[in-house]
PDB file of C-alpha atoms and ligand atoms in Angstrom:
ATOM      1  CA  UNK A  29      -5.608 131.021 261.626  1.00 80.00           C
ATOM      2  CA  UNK A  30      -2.366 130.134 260.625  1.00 90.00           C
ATOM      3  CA  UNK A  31       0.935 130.233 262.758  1.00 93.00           C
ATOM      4  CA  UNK A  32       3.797 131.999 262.796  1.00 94.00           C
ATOM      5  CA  UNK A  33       6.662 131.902 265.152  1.00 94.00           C
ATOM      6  CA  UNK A  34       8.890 134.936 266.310  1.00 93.00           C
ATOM      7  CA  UNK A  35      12.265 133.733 266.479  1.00 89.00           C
ATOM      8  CA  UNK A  36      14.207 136.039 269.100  1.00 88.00           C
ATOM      9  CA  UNK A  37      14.241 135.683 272.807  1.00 84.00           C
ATOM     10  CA  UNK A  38      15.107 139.726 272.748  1.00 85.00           C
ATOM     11  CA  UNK A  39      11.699 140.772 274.599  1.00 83.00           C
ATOM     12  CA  UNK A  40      12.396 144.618 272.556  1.00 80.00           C
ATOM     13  CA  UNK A  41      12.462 142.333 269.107  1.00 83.00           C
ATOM     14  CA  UNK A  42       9.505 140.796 270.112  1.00 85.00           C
ATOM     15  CA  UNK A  43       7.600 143.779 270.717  1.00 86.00           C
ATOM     16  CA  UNK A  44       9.310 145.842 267.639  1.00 85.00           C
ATOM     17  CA  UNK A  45       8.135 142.672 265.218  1.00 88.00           C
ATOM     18  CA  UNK A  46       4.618 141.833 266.314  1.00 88.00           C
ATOM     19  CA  UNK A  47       4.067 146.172 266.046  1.00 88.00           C
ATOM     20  CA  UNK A  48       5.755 145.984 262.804  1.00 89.00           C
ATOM     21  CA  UNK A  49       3.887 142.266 261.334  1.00 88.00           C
ATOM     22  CA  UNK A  50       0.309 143.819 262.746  1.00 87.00           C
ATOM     23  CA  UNK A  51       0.732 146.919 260.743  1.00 88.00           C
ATOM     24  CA  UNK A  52       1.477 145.206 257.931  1.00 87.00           C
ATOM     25  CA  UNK A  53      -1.743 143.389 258.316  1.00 87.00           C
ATOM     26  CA  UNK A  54      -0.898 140.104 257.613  1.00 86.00           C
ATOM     27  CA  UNK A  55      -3.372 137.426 258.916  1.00 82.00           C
ATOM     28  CA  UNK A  56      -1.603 135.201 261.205  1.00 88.00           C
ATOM     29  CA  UNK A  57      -1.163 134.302 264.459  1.00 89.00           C
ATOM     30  CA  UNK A  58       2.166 135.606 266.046  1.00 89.00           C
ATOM     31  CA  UNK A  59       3.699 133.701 268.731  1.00 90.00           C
ATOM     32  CA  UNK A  60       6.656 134.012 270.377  1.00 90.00           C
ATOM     33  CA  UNK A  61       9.610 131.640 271.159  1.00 90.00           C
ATOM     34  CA  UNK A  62       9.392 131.811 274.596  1.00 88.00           C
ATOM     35  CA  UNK A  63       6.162 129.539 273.589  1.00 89.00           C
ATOM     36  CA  UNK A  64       8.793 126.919 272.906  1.00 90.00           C
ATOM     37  CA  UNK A  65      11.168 127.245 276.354  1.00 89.00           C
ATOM     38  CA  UNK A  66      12.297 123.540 275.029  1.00 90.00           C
ATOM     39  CA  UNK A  67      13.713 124.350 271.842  1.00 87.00           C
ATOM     40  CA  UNK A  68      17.625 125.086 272.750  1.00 86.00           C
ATOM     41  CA  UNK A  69      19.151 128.517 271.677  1.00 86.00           C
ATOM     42  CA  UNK A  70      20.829 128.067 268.248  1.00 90.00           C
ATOM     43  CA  UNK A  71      24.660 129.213 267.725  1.00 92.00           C
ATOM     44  CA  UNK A  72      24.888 131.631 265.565  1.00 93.00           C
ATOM     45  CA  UNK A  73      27.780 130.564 263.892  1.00 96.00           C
ATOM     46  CA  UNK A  74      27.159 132.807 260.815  1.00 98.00           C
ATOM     47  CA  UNK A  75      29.704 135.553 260.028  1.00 98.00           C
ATOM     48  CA  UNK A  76      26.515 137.823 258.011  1.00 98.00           C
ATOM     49  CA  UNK A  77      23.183 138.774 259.705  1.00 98.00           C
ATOM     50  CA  UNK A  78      21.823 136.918 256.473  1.00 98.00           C
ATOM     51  CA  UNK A  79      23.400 133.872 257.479  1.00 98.00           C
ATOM     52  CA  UNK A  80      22.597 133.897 261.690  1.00 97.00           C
ATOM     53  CA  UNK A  81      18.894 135.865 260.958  1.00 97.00           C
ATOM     54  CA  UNK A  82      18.535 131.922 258.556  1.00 98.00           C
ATOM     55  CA  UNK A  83      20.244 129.738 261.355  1.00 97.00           C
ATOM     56  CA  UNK A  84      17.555 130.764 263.731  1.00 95.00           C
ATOM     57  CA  UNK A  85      14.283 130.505 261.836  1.00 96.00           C
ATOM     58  CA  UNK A  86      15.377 127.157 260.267  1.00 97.00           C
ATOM     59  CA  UNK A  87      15.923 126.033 263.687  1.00 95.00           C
ATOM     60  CA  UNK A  88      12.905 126.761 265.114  1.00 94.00           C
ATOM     61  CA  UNK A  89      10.883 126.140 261.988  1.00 96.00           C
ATOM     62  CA  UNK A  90      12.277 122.769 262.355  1.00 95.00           C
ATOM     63  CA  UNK A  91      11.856 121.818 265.859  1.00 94.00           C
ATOM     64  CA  UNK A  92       8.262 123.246 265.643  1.00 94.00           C
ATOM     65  CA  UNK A  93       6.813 122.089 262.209  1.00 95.00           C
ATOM     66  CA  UNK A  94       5.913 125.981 262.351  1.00 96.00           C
ATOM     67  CA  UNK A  95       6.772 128.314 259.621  1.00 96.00           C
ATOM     68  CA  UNK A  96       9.304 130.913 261.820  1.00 96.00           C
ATOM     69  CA  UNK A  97      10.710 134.382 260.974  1.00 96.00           C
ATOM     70  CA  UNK A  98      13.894 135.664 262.930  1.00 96.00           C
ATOM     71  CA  UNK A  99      16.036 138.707 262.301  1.00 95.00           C
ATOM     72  CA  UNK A 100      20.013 139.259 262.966  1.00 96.00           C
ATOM     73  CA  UNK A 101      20.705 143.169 263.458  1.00 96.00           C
ATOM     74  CA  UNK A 102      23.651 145.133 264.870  1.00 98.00           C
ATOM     75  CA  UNK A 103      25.116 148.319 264.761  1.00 98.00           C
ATOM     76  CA  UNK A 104      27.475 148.862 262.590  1.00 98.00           C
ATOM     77  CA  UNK A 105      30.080 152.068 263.453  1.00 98.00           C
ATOM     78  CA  UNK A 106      31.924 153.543 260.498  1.00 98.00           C
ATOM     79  CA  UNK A 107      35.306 154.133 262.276  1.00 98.00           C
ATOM     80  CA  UNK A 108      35.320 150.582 263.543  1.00 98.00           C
ATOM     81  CA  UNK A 109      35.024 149.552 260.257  1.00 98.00           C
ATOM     82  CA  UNK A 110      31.657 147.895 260.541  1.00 98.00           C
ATOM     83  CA  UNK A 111      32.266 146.489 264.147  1.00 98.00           C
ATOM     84  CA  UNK A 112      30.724 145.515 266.799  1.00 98.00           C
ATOM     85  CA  UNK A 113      28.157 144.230 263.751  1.00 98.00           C
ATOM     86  CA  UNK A 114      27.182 140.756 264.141  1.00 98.00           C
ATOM     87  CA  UNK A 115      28.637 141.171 267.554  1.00 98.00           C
ATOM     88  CA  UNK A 116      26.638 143.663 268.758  1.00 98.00           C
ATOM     89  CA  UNK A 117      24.734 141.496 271.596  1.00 95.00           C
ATOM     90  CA  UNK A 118      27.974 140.447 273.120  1.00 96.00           C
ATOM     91  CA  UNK A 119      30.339 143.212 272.412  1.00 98.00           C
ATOM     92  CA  UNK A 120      31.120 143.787 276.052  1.00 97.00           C
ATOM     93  CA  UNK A 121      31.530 140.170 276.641  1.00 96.00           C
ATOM     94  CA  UNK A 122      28.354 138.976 277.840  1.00 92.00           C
ATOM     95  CA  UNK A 123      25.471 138.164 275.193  1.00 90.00           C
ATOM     96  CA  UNK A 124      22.797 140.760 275.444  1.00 90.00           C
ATOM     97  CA  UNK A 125      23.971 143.142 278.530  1.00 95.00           C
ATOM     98  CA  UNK A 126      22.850 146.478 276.676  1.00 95.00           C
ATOM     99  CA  UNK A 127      24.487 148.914 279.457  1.00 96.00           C
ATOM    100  CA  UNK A 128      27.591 147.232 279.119  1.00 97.00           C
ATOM    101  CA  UNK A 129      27.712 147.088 275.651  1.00 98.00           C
ATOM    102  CA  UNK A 130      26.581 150.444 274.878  1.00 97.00           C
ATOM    103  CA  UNK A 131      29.170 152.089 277.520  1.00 97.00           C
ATOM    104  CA  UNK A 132      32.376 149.768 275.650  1.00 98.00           C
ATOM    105  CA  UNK A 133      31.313 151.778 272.675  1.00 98.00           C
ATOM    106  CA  UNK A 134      31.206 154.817 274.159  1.00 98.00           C
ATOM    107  CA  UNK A 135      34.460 154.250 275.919  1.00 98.00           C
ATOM    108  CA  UNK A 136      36.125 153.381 272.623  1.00 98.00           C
ATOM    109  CA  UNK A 137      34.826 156.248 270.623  1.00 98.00           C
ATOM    110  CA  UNK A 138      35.687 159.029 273.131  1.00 96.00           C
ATOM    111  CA  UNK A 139      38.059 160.468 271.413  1.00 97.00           C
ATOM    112  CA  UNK A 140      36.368 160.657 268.083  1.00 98.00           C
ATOM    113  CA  UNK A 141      34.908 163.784 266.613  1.00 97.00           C
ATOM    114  CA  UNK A 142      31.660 164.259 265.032  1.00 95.00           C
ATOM    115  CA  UNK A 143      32.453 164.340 261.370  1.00 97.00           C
ATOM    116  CA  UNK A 144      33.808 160.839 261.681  1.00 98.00           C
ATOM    117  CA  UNK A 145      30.453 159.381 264.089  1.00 98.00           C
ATOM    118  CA  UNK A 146      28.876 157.817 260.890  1.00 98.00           C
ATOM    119  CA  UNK A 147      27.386 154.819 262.274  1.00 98.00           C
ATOM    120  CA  UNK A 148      23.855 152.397 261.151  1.00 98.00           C
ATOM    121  CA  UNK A 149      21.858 149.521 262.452  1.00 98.00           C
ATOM    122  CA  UNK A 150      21.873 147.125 260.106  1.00 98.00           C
ATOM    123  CA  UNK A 151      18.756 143.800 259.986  1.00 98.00           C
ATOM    124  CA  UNK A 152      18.331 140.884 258.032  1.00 98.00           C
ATOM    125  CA  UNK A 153      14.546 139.268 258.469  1.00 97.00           C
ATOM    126  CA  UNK A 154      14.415 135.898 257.425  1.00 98.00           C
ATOM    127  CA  UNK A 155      11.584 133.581 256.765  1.00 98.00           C
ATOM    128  CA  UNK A 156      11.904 129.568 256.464  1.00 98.00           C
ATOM    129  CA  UNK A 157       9.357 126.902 256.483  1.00 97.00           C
ATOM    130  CA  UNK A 158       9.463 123.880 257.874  1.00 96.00           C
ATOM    131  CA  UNK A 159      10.311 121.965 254.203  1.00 97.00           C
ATOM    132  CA  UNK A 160      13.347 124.508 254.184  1.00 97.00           C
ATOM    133  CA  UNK A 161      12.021 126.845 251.997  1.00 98.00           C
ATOM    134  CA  UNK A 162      13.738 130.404 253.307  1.00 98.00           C
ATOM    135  CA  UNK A 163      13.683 134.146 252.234  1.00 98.00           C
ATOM    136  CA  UNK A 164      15.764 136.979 253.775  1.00 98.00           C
ATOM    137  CA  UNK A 165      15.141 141.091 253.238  1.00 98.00           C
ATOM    138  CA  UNK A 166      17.343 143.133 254.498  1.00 98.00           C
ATOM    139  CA  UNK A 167      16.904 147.021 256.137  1.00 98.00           C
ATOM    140  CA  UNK A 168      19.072 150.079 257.226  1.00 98.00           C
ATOM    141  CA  UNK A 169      18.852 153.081 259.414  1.00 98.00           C
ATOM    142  CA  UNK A 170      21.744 155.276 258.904  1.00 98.00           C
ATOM    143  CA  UNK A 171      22.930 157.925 261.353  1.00 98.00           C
ATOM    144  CA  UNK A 172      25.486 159.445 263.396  1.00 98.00           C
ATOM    145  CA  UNK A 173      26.500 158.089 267.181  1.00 98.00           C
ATOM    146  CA  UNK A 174      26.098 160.629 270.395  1.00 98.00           C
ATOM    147  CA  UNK A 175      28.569 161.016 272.864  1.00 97.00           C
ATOM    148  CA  UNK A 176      26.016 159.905 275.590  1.00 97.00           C
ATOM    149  CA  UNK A 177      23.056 158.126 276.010  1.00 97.00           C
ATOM    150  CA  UNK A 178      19.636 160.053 275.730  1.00 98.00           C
ATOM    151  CA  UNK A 179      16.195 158.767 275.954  1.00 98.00           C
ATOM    152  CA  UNK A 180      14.836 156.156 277.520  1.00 97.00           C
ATOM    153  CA  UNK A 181      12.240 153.578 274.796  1.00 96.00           C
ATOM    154  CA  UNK A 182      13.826 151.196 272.631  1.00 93.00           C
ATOM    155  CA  UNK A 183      16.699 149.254 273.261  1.00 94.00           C
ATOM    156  CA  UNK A 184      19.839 148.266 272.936  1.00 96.00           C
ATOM    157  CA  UNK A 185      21.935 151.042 271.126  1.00 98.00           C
ATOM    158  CA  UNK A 186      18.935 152.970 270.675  1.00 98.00           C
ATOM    159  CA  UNK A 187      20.167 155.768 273.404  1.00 98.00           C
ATOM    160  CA  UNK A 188      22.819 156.861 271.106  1.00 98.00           C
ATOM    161  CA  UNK A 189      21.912 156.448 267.458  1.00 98.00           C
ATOM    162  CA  UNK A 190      20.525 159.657 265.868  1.00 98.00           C
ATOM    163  CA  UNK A 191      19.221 158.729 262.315  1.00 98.00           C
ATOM    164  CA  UNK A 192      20.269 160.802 259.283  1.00 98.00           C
ATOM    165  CA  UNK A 193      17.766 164.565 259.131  1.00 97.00           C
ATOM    166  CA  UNK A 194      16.693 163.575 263.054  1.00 98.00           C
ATOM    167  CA  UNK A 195      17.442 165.774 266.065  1.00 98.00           C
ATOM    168  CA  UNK A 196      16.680 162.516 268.637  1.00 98.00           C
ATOM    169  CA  UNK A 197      17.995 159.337 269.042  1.00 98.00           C
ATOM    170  CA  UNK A 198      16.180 156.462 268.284  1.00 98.00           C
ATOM    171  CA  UNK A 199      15.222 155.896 272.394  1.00 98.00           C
ATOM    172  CA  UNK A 200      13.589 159.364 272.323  1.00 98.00           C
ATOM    173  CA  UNK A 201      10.825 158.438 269.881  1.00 98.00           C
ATOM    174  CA  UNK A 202       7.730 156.326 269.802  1.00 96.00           C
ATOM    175  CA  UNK A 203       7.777 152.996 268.984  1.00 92.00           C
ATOM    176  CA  UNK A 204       5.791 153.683 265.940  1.00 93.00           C
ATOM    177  CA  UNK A 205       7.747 156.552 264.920  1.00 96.00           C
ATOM    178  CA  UNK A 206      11.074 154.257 265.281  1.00 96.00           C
ATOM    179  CA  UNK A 207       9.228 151.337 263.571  1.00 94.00           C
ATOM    180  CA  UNK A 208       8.682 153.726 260.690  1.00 95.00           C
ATOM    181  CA  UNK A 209      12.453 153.998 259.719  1.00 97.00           C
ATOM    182  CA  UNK A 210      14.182 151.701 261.628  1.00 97.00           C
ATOM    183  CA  UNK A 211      16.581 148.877 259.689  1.00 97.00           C
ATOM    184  CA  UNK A 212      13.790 146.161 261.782  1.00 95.00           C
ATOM    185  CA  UNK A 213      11.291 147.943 259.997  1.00 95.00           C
ATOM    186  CA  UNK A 214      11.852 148.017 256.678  1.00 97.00           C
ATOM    187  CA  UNK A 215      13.272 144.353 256.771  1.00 97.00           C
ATOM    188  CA  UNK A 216      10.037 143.029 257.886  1.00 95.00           C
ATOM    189  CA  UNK A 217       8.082 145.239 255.979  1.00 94.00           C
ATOM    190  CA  UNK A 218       9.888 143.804 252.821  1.00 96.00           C
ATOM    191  CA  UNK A 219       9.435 140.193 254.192  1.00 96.00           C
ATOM    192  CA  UNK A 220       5.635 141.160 254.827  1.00 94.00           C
ATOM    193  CA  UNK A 221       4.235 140.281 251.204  1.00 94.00           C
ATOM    194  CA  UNK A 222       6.344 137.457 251.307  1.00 95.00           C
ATOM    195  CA  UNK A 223       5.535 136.096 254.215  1.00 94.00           C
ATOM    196  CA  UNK A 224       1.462 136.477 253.508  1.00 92.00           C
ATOM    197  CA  UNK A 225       2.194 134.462 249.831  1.00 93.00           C
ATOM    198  CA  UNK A 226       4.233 131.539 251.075  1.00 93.00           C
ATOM    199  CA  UNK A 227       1.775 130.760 253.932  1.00 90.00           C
ATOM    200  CA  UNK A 228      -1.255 131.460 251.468  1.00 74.00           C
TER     201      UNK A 228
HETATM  202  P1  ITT B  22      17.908 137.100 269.323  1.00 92.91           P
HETATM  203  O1  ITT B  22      19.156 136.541 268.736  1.00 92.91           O
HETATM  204  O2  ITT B  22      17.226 136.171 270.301  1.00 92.91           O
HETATM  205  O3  ITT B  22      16.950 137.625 268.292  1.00 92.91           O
HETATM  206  P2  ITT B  22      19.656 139.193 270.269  1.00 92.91           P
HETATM  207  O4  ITT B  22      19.526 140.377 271.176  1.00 92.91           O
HETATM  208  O5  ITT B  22      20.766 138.232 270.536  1.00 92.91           O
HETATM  209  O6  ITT B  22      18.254 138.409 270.205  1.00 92.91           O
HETATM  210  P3  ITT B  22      20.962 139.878 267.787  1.00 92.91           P
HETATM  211  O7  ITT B  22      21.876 138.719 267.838  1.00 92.91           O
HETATM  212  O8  ITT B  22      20.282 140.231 266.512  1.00 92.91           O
HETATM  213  O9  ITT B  22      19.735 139.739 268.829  1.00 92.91           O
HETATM  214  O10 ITT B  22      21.742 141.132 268.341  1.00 92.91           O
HETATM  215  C1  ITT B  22      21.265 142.362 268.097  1.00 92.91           C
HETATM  216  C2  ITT B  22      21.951 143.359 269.006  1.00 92.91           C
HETATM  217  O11 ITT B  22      22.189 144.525 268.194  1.00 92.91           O
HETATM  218  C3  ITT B  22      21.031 143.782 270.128  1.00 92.91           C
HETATM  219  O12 ITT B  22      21.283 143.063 271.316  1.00 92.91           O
HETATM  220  C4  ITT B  22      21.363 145.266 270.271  1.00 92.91           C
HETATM  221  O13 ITT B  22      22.507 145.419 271.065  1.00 92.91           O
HETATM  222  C5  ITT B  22      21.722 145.678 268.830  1.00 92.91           C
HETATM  223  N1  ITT B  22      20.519 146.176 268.112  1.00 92.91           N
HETATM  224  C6  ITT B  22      19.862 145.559 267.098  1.00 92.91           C
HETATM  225  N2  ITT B  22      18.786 146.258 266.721  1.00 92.91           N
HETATM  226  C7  ITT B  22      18.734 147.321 267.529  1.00 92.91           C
HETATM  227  C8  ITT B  22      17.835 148.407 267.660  1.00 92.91           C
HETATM  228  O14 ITT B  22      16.735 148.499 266.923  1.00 92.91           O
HETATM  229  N3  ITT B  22      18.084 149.317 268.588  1.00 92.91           N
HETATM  230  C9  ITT B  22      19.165 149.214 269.356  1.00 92.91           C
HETATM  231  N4  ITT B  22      20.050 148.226 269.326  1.00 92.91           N
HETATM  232  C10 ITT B  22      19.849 147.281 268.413  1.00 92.91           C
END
């Protein structure tokens, strides 16, 4: 069976892609990075999640001779003006501290009233091969920030994002109920087909 490496040392990626890839039934063997504990971290020096979700599965795809997919995903908040975006892993200063992060935020938006709480995750899923060939898709979930965290699943932001028509946040539902709408979703559900015809 042919390979196919998960680029992301986020264990909640890891477990949101391989649910995702599975459903879409494509017929390869998903492993992650942590496979690969050699292969350095790559900088994501990109200023788009296009750009950093490409950085790391050309690196790894590289290193490993292993086609790789990666994403790059944030939140993006209206009244920041897009912000923290591609700096949502380190907005509180240190890369991937998701209480930290997620109480900055809430700090910053205290004074800000509903009507203005406009707010979506934004992912970019990128494939590349190890001869450099590379495809991105990219995915939204659109919705409006709480004032405090609910729920407990997910990750991340997930405690105060409520998508657009929904009366929970995104850590209130089911993985597969997140999966079905979330920004990770449809980017790798896009990248799916594509995925399944470049490795044949
Ligand atoms: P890798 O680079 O190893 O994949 P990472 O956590 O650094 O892992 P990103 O650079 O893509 O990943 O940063 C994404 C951050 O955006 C993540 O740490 C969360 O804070 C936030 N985020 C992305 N998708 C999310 C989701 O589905 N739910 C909640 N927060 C999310």
């Amino acid at each position: 069976m042919k390979r196919l490496i998960l680029a992301t040392r986020n264990a909640g990626k890891v477990t949101e892609l391989r649910a995702i890839l599975e459903a879409a039934g494509l017929d390869v063997e998903l492993v992650g990075a942590d496979a690969y504990p050699e292969i350095p971290d790559v900088k994501e020096t990109g200023v788009t999640f296009a750009e950093n979700a490409l950085l790391k599965a050309h690196a790894l795809a590289r290193a490993t001779g292993i086609p790789a997919v990666a994403d790059d995903s944030g939140l993006c908040v209206d009244v920041l003006n897009g912000a923290p975006g591609i700096f949502s892993a380190r907005w509180a200063g240190t890369h991937g501290d998701d209480k930290a992060n997620l109480d900055l935020l809430l700090a910053q938006l205290g004074d800000i009233a509903e009507e203005h709480r406009g707010a979506h995750f934004a992912c970019a899923a990128a494939l590349a091969l190890p001869d450099g060939t590379e495809r991105v898709v990219e995915g939204r979930l659109e919705g409006t920030l709480r004032h405090a965290p609910t729920g407990t699943g997910g990750f991340g932001y997930d405690p105060v994002l409520q998508p657009l028509g929904e009366t929970r946040t995104c850590a209130e539902m089911t993985p597969e109920e997140k999966n079905a709408i979330s920004h990770r979703g449809k980017a790798f559900r896009g990248l799916a087909p594509v995925v399944r015809e470049l490795l044949g």
